[in-house]
């Protein structure tokens, strides 16, 4: 029997509740489909930081490297540890170290979920560059604490980085409805974003079956609200993708439904699967977090591992649950009730 080695990083706040739900669903579907998981859980989090002075041990990355995949809940608890410390100590280094350059986030309405828009027929796949751009971490502060203080933070766009995420976008579009929207702000940012547009143009010759359109980020924000059904695959830089995917979460009914996968496409290191929502300190440990985004992320993990049939069964169980009105209305059902419903829908 095939056994997949999974590193579980529940992290902070509701990350713990929702990863427990996802783990239960994944283990059940595995048992039904002739494979299993060997799950190792690590307590790396803001609590861990308060005890040990770091978000993960010095060999954390090397520890994770031997796994087939990583399932992560959420990182951050700003009252305990500044977000700039906790995120740069755990989530962001994993994305970079494991070259998880494609952050994939599907945005569509699950059955029974009421979105805020009139349009209900959109099915968007956002692909966010996940290792460089505005998140490169190149910069510094000088004259700190004086009135001459200067802060510089430079976006870094490499040919390799831009080309590989665009190719990934073209491939995804080719496998879906054949439309790619490439998002920049090249009317204002004349170096990095013009560079991105040029590479989009050049690659389009190789993917003549894909219809590619370049949009500015501001226009894309409006389009995602006004005409979301006109979109198929959307590819954007790290920060632009971050912002657009919270908008995507909003139009799909809320962050409780927004799943994501941090993918290393050439599989030289593990990929990581996590719901888009954060640790939500205000509702942590109340048992009311919606586990659907985490369970859906688990389905994306199954897909990545090649367990396509099991992934389809998990998606069908999620959809059967929301279609019955369970977990479909934010705040209505408890975490356990939603999880139980997904588990029994697997039967
Ligand atoms: C996300 C999150 C992270 C990001 C934060 C927590 C650093 O907002 O995954 O979208 O900006 O990438
Ligand atoms: Mn975000």
Coordinates of C-alpha atoms and ligand atoms in Angstrom, one line a residue:
X1 CA 0.0 0.0 0.0
X2 CA 1.3 3.4 -0.9
X3 CA 2.0 5.6 2.1
X4 CA 2.5 9.4 1.8
X5 CA 4.7 11.2 4.3
X6 CA 2.9 14.4 5.3
X7 CA 4.3 17.1 7.5
X8 CA 1.4 18.8 9.4
X9 CA 2.0 22.3 10.6
X10 CA -1.2 23.4 12.4
X11 CA 0.5 26.7 13.3
X12 CA -1.6 29.3 15.2
X13 CA -5.2 30.0 16.1
X14 CA -7.8 28.4 13.9
X15 CA -5.0 26.7 11.9
X16 CA -5.2 24.0 14.6
X17 CA -8.9 23.5 14.3
X18 CA -9.0 23.4 10.5
X19 CA -6.0 21.1 10.0
X20 CA -7.5 18.6 12.4
X21 CA -10.6 18.6 10.2
X22 CA -8.6 18.2 7.0
X23 CA -6.5 15.4 8.5
X24 CA -9.6 13.5 9.4
X25 CA -11.1 13.8 5.9
X26 CA -7.8 12.9 4.2
X27 CA -7.3 9.8 6.4
X28 CA -10.8 8.6 5.7
X29 CA -10.6 9.0 2.0
X30 CA -7.1 7.4 1.9
X31 CA -8.4 4.3 3.8
X32 CA -11.3 4.0 1.2
X33 CA -9.0 4.4 -1.7
X34 CA -6.2 2.0 -0.9
X35 CA -3.4 4.3 0.3
X36 CA -2.4 5.9 3.6
X37 CA -0.7 8.8 5.2
X38 CA 2.1 8.9 7.7
X39 CA 1.6 12.2 9.4
X40 CA 4.2 14.0 11.5
X41 CA 3.0 17.0 13.3
X42 CA 5.2 19.9 14.3
X43 CA 4.2 22.6 16.8
X44 CA 6.0 25.5 15.0
X45 CA 4.0 28.6 15.7
X46 CA 4.0 31.8 17.7
X47 CA 3.7 29.8 20.9
X48 CA 6.8 27.9 19.8
X49 CA 8.5 31.2 19.2
X50 CA 7.8 32.5 22.7
X51 CA 9.3 29.3 24.1
X52 CA 12.3 28.9 21.8
X53 CA 13.0 32.3 20.3
X54 CA 12.4 31.1 16.7
X55 CA 9.4 30.0 14.7
X56 CA 11.0 26.7 13.8
X57 CA 14.2 25.0 14.7
X58 CA 17.4 25.8 12.8
X59 CA 17.0 22.5 10.9
X60 CA 13.3 23.1 10.2
X61 CA 13.6 23.3 6.5
X62 CA 15.8 20.2 6.3
X63 CA 13.3 18.4 8.5
X64 CA 10.5 19.2 6.1
X65 CA 12.4 18.4 2.9
X66 CA 12.0 14.6 3.3
X67 CA 8.2 14.8 3.2
X68 CA 5.9 14.2 0.2
X69 CA 3.8 17.3 1.1
X70 CA 3.2 19.8 3.8
X71 CA -0.3 20.7 5.2
X72 CA -0.3 24.0 6.9
X73 CA -3.0 25.7 9.0
X74 CA -2.1 29.4 9.6
X75 CA 0.8 31.4 10.9
X76 CA 0.5 34.5 13.0
X77 CA -0.7 35.9 16.3
X78 CA 0.2 39.5 16.3
X79 CA -0.4 40.1 20.0
X80 CA 2.3 37.6 20.8
X81 CA 4.8 38.0 17.9
X82 CA 4.9 40.7 15.2
X83 CA 3.6 39.4 11.9
X84 CA 6.7 40.6 10.2
X85 CA 8.7 38.2 12.5
X86 CA 6.3 35.2 12.5
X87 CA 5.7 35.1 8.7
X88 CA 9.4 35.6 7.8
X89 CA 10.2 32.9 10.3
X90 CA 8.0 30.1 9.0
X91 CA 5.6 30.5 6.1
X92 CA 7.6 32.7 3.7
X93 CA 10.9 30.8 4.1
X94 CA 9.2 27.5 3.3
X95 CA 7.7 28.9 0.1
X96 CA 11.1 30.2 -1.0
X97 CA 13.4 27.3 0.2
X98 CA 11.2 24.7 -1.5
X99 CA 10.8 26.8 -4.7
X100 CA 7.1 26.7 -4.4
X101 CA 6.9 29.3 -7.1
X102 CA 3.3 28.8 -8.1
X103 CA 0.6 29.7 -5.5
X104 CA -2.7 28.4 -6.9
X105 CA -6.0 29.6 -5.6
X106 CA -9.3 28.5 -7.1
X107 CA -12.3 31.0 -6.8
X108 CA -15.7 29.6 -7.5
X109 CA -19.0 29.4 -5.6
X110 CA -19.6 26.0 -3.9
X111 CA -23.2 24.8 -4.3
X112 CA -25.5 26.5 -1.7
X113 CA -23.0 29.3 -1.0
X114 CA -24.3 32.8 -1.6
X115 CA -21.7 35.1 -2.9
X116 CA -22.0 38.9 -2.8
X117 CA -22.2 39.3 -6.6
X118 CA -25.0 38.9 -9.1
X119 CA -22.9 36.6 -11.2
X120 CA -22.7 33.1 -9.8
X121 CA -21.1 31.3 -12.8
X122 CA -17.5 32.3 -12.4
X123 CA -14.7 29.7 -12.1
X124 CA -11.3 31.5 -11.8
X125 CA -8.0 30.0 -11.1
X126 CA -5.6 32.6 -9.7
X127 CA -1.9 31.8 -10.0
X128 CA 0.4 33.9 -7.9
X129 CA 4.1 34.1 -8.2
X130 CA 5.3 32.9 -4.8
X131 CA 9.0 33.4 -4.4
X132 CA 10.1 36.8 -5.5
X133 CA 8.7 40.1 -6.8
X134 CA 7.5 42.4 -4.0
X135 CA 8.1 39.7 -1.4
X136 CA 11.9 39.4 -2.2
X137 CA 12.9 40.9 1.1
X138 CA 15.6 43.1 -0.5
X139 CA 15.9 46.3 1.3
X140 CA 16.7 48.0 4.6
X141 CA 16.3 50.9 6.9
X142 CA 18.9 53.6 7.5
X143 CA 19.0 56.4 10.0
X144 CA 16.6 54.4 12.0
X145 CA 14.6 56.2 14.7
X146 CA 15.7 59.7 13.4
X147 CA 13.7 62.1 11.3
X148 CA 16.0 61.3 8.4
X149 CA 15.0 57.7 8.4
X150 CA 14.7 56.0 5.1
X151 CA 13.1 52.6 4.3
X152 CA 13.8 50.9 1.0
X153 CA 12.2 47.7 -0.2
X154 CA 13.0 46.7 -3.7
X155 CA 10.9 44.3 -5.8
X156 CA 13.0 41.8 -7.6
X157 CA 11.8 40.2 -10.9
X158 CA 14.1 37.7 -12.5
X159 CA 13.7 36.5 -16.1
X160 CA 13.7 32.9 -14.7
X161 CA 11.1 33.7 -12.1
X162 CA 8.8 35.6 -14.4
X163 CA 9.1 33.1 -17.2
X164 CA 8.4 30.0 -15.1
X165 CA 5.3 31.5 -13.5
X166 CA 3.9 32.6 -16.8
X167 CA 4.6 29.2 -18.4
X168 CA 2.8 27.7 -15.5
X169 CA -0.1 30.0 -16.2
X170 CA -0.2 29.2 -19.9
X171 CA -0.1 25.4 -19.1
X172 CA -3.0 25.8 -16.7
X173 CA -5.0 27.8 -19.2
X174 CA -4.3 25.2 -21.8
X175 CA -5.7 22.5 -19.5
X176 CA -8.8 24.6 -18.7
X177 CA -10.8 26.9 -20.9
X178 CA -7.8 28.3 -22.8
X179 CA -7.8 31.9 -21.5
X180 CA -5.0 33.5 -19.6
X181 CA -5.2 37.0 -18.0
X182 CA -1.7 38.4 -17.1
X183 CA -1.8 41.1 -14.5
X184 CA 0.7 43.9 -14.1
X185 CA 0.8 47.7 -13.7
X186 CA 3.1 48.5 -16.6
X187 CA 1.6 51.9 -17.2
X188 CA 3.1 53.1 -13.9
X189 CA 5.9 50.6 -13.1
X190 CA 8.0 50.9 -16.2
X191 CA 10.8 48.4 -15.4
X192 CA 9.6 45.3 -13.7
X193 CA 6.0 45.3 -15.1
X194 CA 7.0 46.2 -18.6
X195 CA 9.5 43.3 -18.4
X196 CA 6.6 41.0 -17.3
X197 CA 4.4 42.2 -20.1
X198 CA 7.2 41.6 -22.6
X199 CA 7.8 38.0 -21.4
X200 CA 4.0 37.4 -21.6
X201 CA 4.0 38.6 -25.2
X202 CA 7.1 36.5 -26.2
X203 CA 5.7 33.3 -24.6
X204 CA 2.3 33.8 -26.2
X205 CA 3.9 32.7 -29.5
X206 CA 4.6 29.3 -28.0
X207 CA 1.1 28.9 -26.7
X208 CA -0.9 30.0 -29.7
X209 CA -3.8 27.9 -28.5
X210 CA -4.2 30.1 -25.4
X211 CA -5.9 33.5 -25.7
X212 CA -3.8 35.8 -23.5
X213 CA -4.8 39.3 -22.4
X214 CA -2.7 41.7 -20.3
X215 CA -4.6 43.7 -17.7
X216 CA -3.6 46.3 -15.2
X217 CA -4.2 45.3 -11.6
X218 CA -6.7 48.1 -11.0
X219 CA -8.8 47.1 -14.0
X220 CA -8.5 43.4 -12.9
X221 CA -9.9 44.3 -9.5
X222 CA -12.9 45.8 -11.1
X223 CA -13.3 43.0 -13.6
X224 CA -13.3 40.4 -10.8
X225 CA -16.3 42.1 -9.3
X226 CA -18.2 43.3 -12.5
X227 CA -17.5 40.4 -14.9
X228 CA -15.9 37.5 -13.0
X229 CA -17.4 35.0 -15.5
X230 CA -15.2 36.5 -18.3
X231 CA -12.1 35.1 -16.5
X232 CA -10.4 31.7 -16.6
X233 CA -6.8 31.7 -15.4
X234 CA -5.3 34.8 -13.9
X235 CA -1.6 35.1 -13.3
X236 CA 0.0 37.9 -11.2
X237 CA 3.1 38.8 -9.2
X238 CA 3.4 38.0 -5.5
X239 CA 1.8 41.0 -4.0
X240 CA -0.7 41.6 -6.7
X241 CA -1.7 37.9 -6.5
X242 CA -2.0 38.2 -2.8
X243 CA -4.4 41.1 -3.0
X244 CA -6.5 39.7 -5.9
X245 CA -6.9 36.4 -4.1
X246 CA -8.4 38.0 -1.1
X247 CA -10.8 39.6 -3.5
X248 CA -11.3 36.2 -5.0
X249 CA -12.1 34.8 -1.6
X250 CA -14.6 37.6 -1.0
X251 CA -16.5 36.9 -4.3
X252 CA -16.6 33.2 -3.5
X253 CA -18.5 33.9 -0.2
X254 CA -15.6 34.5 2.2
X255 CA -12.2 33.3 3.3
X256 CA -13.7 30.2 4.8
X257 CA -14.0 28.8 1.3
X258 CA -10.6 29.9 -0.2
X259 CA -8.1 27.1 -0.7
X260 CA -4.6 27.3 -1.9
X261 CA -1.6 25.2 -3.0
X262 CA 2.0 26.4 -2.9
X263 CA 3.4 24.2 -5.7
X264 CA 6.9 23.3 -6.6
X265 CA 6.1 22.2 -10.2
X266 CA 9.3 20.3 -10.9
X267 CA 8.9 18.4 -7.6
X268 CA 12.5 19.1 -6.4
X269 CA 11.0 19.7 -2.9
X270 CA 7.7 19.2 -1.2
X271 CA 4.7 21.4 -2.0
X272 CA 2.6 23.0 0.7
X273 CA -1.2 23.2 1.0
X274 CA -2.9 25.8 3.2
X275 CA -6.2 27.6 3.4
X276 CA -5.9 31.3 2.5
X277 CA -7.5 32.5 5.7
X278 CA -5.1 33.4 8.5
X279 CA -5.1 32.4 12.2
X280 CA -8.2 34.5 13.0
X281 CA -7.4 35.1 16.7
X282 CA -10.8 36.5 17.3
X283 CA -12.5 33.2 16.6
X284 CA -9.7 30.9 17.6
X285 CA -10.5 27.9 19.9
X286 CA -14.2 28.6 19.8
X287 CA -14.9 25.7 17.5
X288 CA -16.6 27.8 14.9
X289 CA -13.9 28.1 12.1
X290 CA -15.1 26.9 8.7
X291 CA -12.8 23.9 7.8
X292 CA -13.9 23.9 4.2
X293 CA -10.9 25.9 2.9
X294 CA -8.5 23.6 4.7
X295 CA -10.3 20.5 3.4
X296 CA -10.4 21.8 -0.1
X297 CA -6.6 22.5 0.2
X298 CA -6.3 18.9 1.3
X299 CA -8.1 17.9 -2.0
X300 CA -5.5 19.9 -3.9
X301 CA -2.8 18.0 -2.1
X302 CA -4.4 14.7 -3.2
X303 CA -4.4 16.0 -6.7
X304 CA -0.8 16.9 -6.5
X305 CA 0.1 13.5 -5.1
X306 CA -1.6 11.9 -8.1
X307 CA -4.6 10.6 -6.1
X308 CA -7.0 12.2 -8.5
X309 CA -10.0 9.9 -7.7
X310 CA -9.6 10.6 -4.0
X311 CA -9.4 14.3 -4.7
X312 CA -12.6 14.2 -6.7
X313 CA -14.3 12.3 -3.8
X314 CA -13.3 15.0 -1.3
X315 CA -14.5 17.8 -3.6
X316 CA -17.8 15.9 -4.1
X317 CA -18.2 15.5 -0.3
X318 CA -17.5 19.2 0.3
X319 CA -20.1 20.1 -2.4
X320 CA -22.7 17.7 -1.0
X321 CA -22.2 19.3 2.4
X322 CA -22.6 22.9 1.3
X323 CA -25.4 22.0 -1.0
X324 CA -27.3 20.7 2.1
X325 CA -26.8 24.1 3.7
X326 CA -24.0 22.9 6.1
X327 CA -21.0 25.2 6.2
X328 CA -22.4 27.3 3.5
X329 CA -23.4 30.3 5.6
X330 CA -20.5 31.9 7.4
X331 CA -20.7 31.6 11.1
X332 CA -23.8 29.3 11.2
X333 CA -22.3 25.8 11.8
X334 CA -19.6 24.6 14.1
X335 CA -16.3 23.2 12.8
X336 CA -17.2 19.7 14.0
X337 CA -20.6 19.7 12.4
X338 CA -19.2 20.7 9.1
X339 CA -16.4 18.1 9.3
X340 CA -18.8 15.4 10.3
X341 CA -21.0 16.2 7.3
X342 CA -18.0 16.0 4.9
X343 CA -16.9 12.7 6.5
X344 CA -20.3 11.1 6.2
X345 CA -20.7 12.4 2.6
X346 CA -17.6 10.3 1.8
X347 CA -19.6 7.1 2.6
Ligands
LIG1 C1 -1.4 34.7 2.1 C2 -1.1 35.6 3.3 C3 0.4 35.7 3.4 C4 0.9 36.4 2.2 C5 0.9 36.5 4.6 C6 0.3 35.9 5.9 C7 2.3 36.8 4.7 O1 -1.7 36.8 3.2 O2 -1.0 33.6 2.0 O3 -2.1 35.2 1.2 O4 0.9 37.6 2.0 O5 1.4 35.6 1.3
LIG2 MN1 -3.1 37.0 1.5

